Amino acid sequence: MTPTLGDPIPDLELKTTGGRTVQLSDYRGQQLVLYFYPKASTPGCTQEGQDFRDAADAFTAADTLILGASRDGLKAQENFKAKQGFPFDLIADPDEALCRAFDVIKLKKMYGKESLGVERSTFLIDATGVLRQEWRAVKVKGHVEEVLAAALALEARALIRQ
């Protein structure tokens, strides 16, 4: 069941860089940016990851954790994270459980051939585990700034409620 805005996100078990197994619920208590990208170490995915990396301190200041996810295996994710110096974990989702839970597997066309692949998408989840904003069919340029602005606004609303 794909979460829609205002719904709790599914609590799946995930394999992350650093050899850890986590549940999405482990991240409750702070906001979470979960971004999906098609393939580690490709140009667009590298740029997107670098943009999140370069804004990581601003996300931390907004009490927002970043997680990246793709269908790549753990070794590819570890190499990608190390080579790019990402200060956040990447999720290895080769069985596509997380990708399917967020409905990011889409039919894509490249060079006239159709195949199923990950649609670049980002989800902003509040500190209680509820989906608050989503971006689908993301274009990399300017995306991280838009997500950061939304994270800051969400944090501000949370502080007002306290």
CSV table of C-alpha atoms in Angstrom, one decimal:
chain,number,residue,atom,x,y,z
A,1,MET,CA,0.0,0.0,0.0
A,2,THR,CA,1.7,3.2,-1.2
A,3,PRO,CA,1.4,6.0,1.4
A,4,THR,CA,-0.3,9.2,0.3
A,5,LEU,CA,0.1,12.6,1.9
A,6,GLY,CA,-0.9,12.5,5.5
A,7,ASP,CA,-0.5,8.7,5.8
A,8,PRO,CA,2.1,6.9,8.0
A,9,ILE,CA,4.9,5.4,5.9
A,10,PRO,CA,5.4,1.6,5.8
A,11,ASP,CA,7.8,0.3,8.4
A,12,LEU,CA,10.1,-1.9,6.3
A,13,GLU,CA,13.4,-3.5,7.3
A,14,LEU,CA,16.3,-2.1,5.3
A,15,LYS,CA,19.9,-2.8,4.6
A,16,THR,CA,22.0,0.4,4.7
A,17,THR,CA,25.6,1.3,4.1
A,18,GLY,CA,27.8,0.5,7.1
A,19,GLY,CA,26.3,-3.0,7.2
A,20,ARG,CA,23.3,-2.0,9.3
A,21,THR,CA,19.8,-3.4,9.2
A,22,VAL,CA,17.3,-0.8,10.2
A,23,GLN,CA,13.5,-0.2,10.2
A,24,LEU,CA,12.1,3.1,8.9
A,25,SER,CA,10.5,3.6,12.4
A,26,ASP,CA,14.1,3.8,13.8
A,27,TYR,CA,14.2,7.3,12.3
A,28,ARG,CA,11.1,8.6,14.2
A,29,GLY,CA,11.8,11.7,16.4
A,30,GLN,CA,13.3,13.6,13.5
A,31,GLN,CA,12.2,14.5,10.0
A,32,LEU,CA,13.4,12.2,7.2
A,33,VAL,CA,14.2,12.9,3.5
A,34,LEU,CA,14.0,9.6,1.6
A,35,TYR,CA,15.2,10.0,-1.9
A,36,PHE,CA,15.2,7.4,-4.6
A,37,TYR,CA,17.6,7.4,-7.6
A,38,PRO,CA,17.9,5.1,-10.6
A,39,LYS,CA,21.5,3.9,-10.3
A,40,ALA,CA,24.5,4.5,-8.1
A,41,SER,CA,27.5,6.3,-9.7
A,42,THR,CA,25.7,7.5,-12.8
A,43,PRO,CA,25.9,11.2,-13.7
A,44,GLY,CA,22.5,12.4,-12.6
A,45,CYS,CA,22.4,10.3,-9.5
A,46,THR,CA,25.9,11.4,-8.5
A,47,GLN,CA,24.9,15.1,-9.0
A,48,GLU,CA,21.8,14.6,-6.9
A,49,GLY,CA,23.7,12.9,-4.1
A,50,GLN,CA,26.4,15.6,-4.2
A,51,ASP,CA,23.7,18.3,-3.9
A,52,PHE,CA,22.2,16.5,-0.8
A,53,ARG,CA,25.8,16.0,0.6
A,54,ASP,CA,26.6,19.7,0.1
A,55,ALA,CA,23.3,20.7,1.9
A,56,ALA,CA,23.7,18.1,4.7
A,57,ASP,CA,24.5,20.6,7.4
A,58,ALA,CA,21.5,22.7,6.5
A,59,PHE,CA,19.3,19.6,6.7
A,60,THR,CA,20.8,18.7,10.1
A,61,ALA,CA,20.1,22.2,11.3
A,62,ALA,CA,16.4,21.6,10.2
A,63,ASP,CA,16.4,18.3,12.3
A,64,THR,CA,16.1,16.3,9.1
A,65,LEU,CA,18.0,13.1,8.3
A,66,ILE,CA,18.7,12.1,4.7
A,67,LEU,CA,18.6,8.6,3.3
A,68,GLY,CA,19.2,7.7,-0.4
A,69,ALA,CA,17.8,4.5,-1.9
A,70,SER,CA,18.2,2.6,-5.2
A,71,ARG,CA,17.9,-1.0,-6.4
A,72,ASP,CA,21.7,-1.3,-6.3
A,73,GLY,CA,23.3,-3.9,-4.0
A,74,LEU,CA,25.1,-3.1,-0.8
A,75,LYS,CA,28.6,-3.2,-2.3
A,76,ALA,CA,27.6,-0.6,-5.1
A,77,GLN,CA,26.0,1.6,-2.4
A,78,GLU,CA,29.1,1.4,-0.1
A,79,ASN,CA,31.4,2.3,-3.1
A,80,PHE,CA,29.1,5.2,-4.1
A,81,LYS,CA,28.9,6.6,-0.6
A,82,ALA,CA,32.7,6.3,0.0
A,83,LYS,CA,33.7,7.8,-3.4
A,84,GLN,CA,31.3,10.8,-3.1
A,85,GLY,CA,31.9,11.3,0.7
A,86,PHE,CA,28.2,11.2,1.5
A,87,PRO,CA,27.6,11.9,5.2
A,88,PHE,CA,24.3,10.0,5.1
A,89,ASP,CA,23.5,6.3,4.6
A,90,LEU,CA,22.3,4.7,1.4
A,91,ILE,CA,19.8,1.9,1.3
A,92,ALA,CA,20.4,-1.2,-0.8
A,93,ASP,CA,17.0,-2.3,-2.2
A,94,PRO,CA,17.8,-5.0,-4.8
A,95,ASP,CA,14.5,-6.9,-4.1
A,96,GLU,CA,12.7,-3.6,-4.7
A,97,ALA,CA,10.6,-3.9,-1.5
A,98,LEU,CA,11.1,-0.2,-0.5
A,99,CYS,CA,10.9,1.0,-4.1
A,100,ARG,CA,7.5,-0.8,-4.6
A,101,ALA,CA,6.2,0.4,-1.2
A,102,PHE,CA,6.7,4.0,-2.4
A,103,ASP,CA,5.6,3.2,-6.0
A,104,VAL,CA,8.8,4.5,-7.7
A,105,ILE,CA,9.2,1.6,-10.1
A,106,LYS,CA,8.0,2.9,-13.4
A,107,LEU,CA,8.1,1.9,-17.1
A,108,LYS,CA,10.9,3.9,-18.7
A,109,LYS,CA,12.0,4.3,-22.3
A,110,MET,CA,15.6,4.7,-23.3
A,111,TYR,CA,16.9,4.5,-26.8
A,112,GLY,CA,13.5,3.0,-27.9
A,113,LYS,CA,13.6,0.2,-25.4
A,114,GLU,CA,11.2,-0.1,-22.5
A,115,SER,CA,12.2,-1.4,-19.1
A,116,LEU,CA,11.2,-1.0,-15.5
A,117,GLY,CA,13.3,1.4,-13.5
A,118,VAL,CA,13.4,3.7,-10.5
A,119,GLU,CA,11.7,7.1,-11.1
A,120,ARG,CA,13.8,9.7,-9.4
A,121,SER,CA,11.5,10.7,-6.4
A,122,THR,CA,11.9,12.3,-3.0
A,123,PHE,CA,9.7,12.0,0.1
A,124,LEU,CA,9.6,14.2,3.2
A,125,ILE,CA,8.4,12.4,6.3
A,126,ASP,CA,7.7,14.2,9.6
A,127,ALA,CA,9.1,13.2,13.0
A,128,THR,CA,6.1,11.0,13.7
A,129,GLY,CA,6.6,8.9,10.5
A,130,VAL,CA,3.8,10.6,8.4
A,131,LEU,CA,4.4,11.4,4.7
A,132,ARG,CA,4.1,15.2,4.4
A,133,GLN,CA,5.4,16.0,0.9
A,134,GLU,CA,6.5,14.1,-2.2
A,135,TRP,CA,8.3,15.0,-5.4
A,136,ARG,CA,8.0,12.6,-8.4
A,137,ALA,CA,9.8,12.6,-11.8
A,138,VAL,CA,12.4,14.8,-10.2
A,139,LYS,CA,14.8,17.0,-12.2
A,140,VAL,CA,18.1,17.3,-10.3
A,141,LYS,CA,18.8,21.0,-10.8
A,142,GLY,CA,17.4,23.0,-8.0
A,143,HIS,CA,15.7,20.0,-6.4
A,144,VAL,CA,17.6,19.8,-3.1
A,145,GLU,CA,17.0,23.5,-2.5
A,146,GLU,CA,13.2,22.9,-2.9
A,147,VAL,CA,13.4,19.9,-0.5
A,148,LEU,CA,15.4,21.9,2.1
A,149,ALA,CA,12.8,24.7,2.0
A,150,ALA,CA,10.0,22.2,2.6
A,151,ALA,CA,12.0,20.6,5.5
A,152,LEU,CA,12.6,24.0,7.1
A,153,ALA,CA,8.9,24.9,6.8
A,154,LEU,CA,7.8,21.5,8.2
A,155,GLU,CA,10.3,21.9,11.1
A,156,ALA,CA,8.9,25.4,11.8
A,157,ARG,CA,5.3,24.1,11.9
A,158,ALA,CA,6.4,21.4,14.3
A,159,LEU,CA,8.1,23.9,16.6
A,160,ILE,CA,5.0,26.1,16.6
A,161,ARG,CA,2.8,23.1,17.6
A,162,GLN,CA,5.1,22.3,20.6
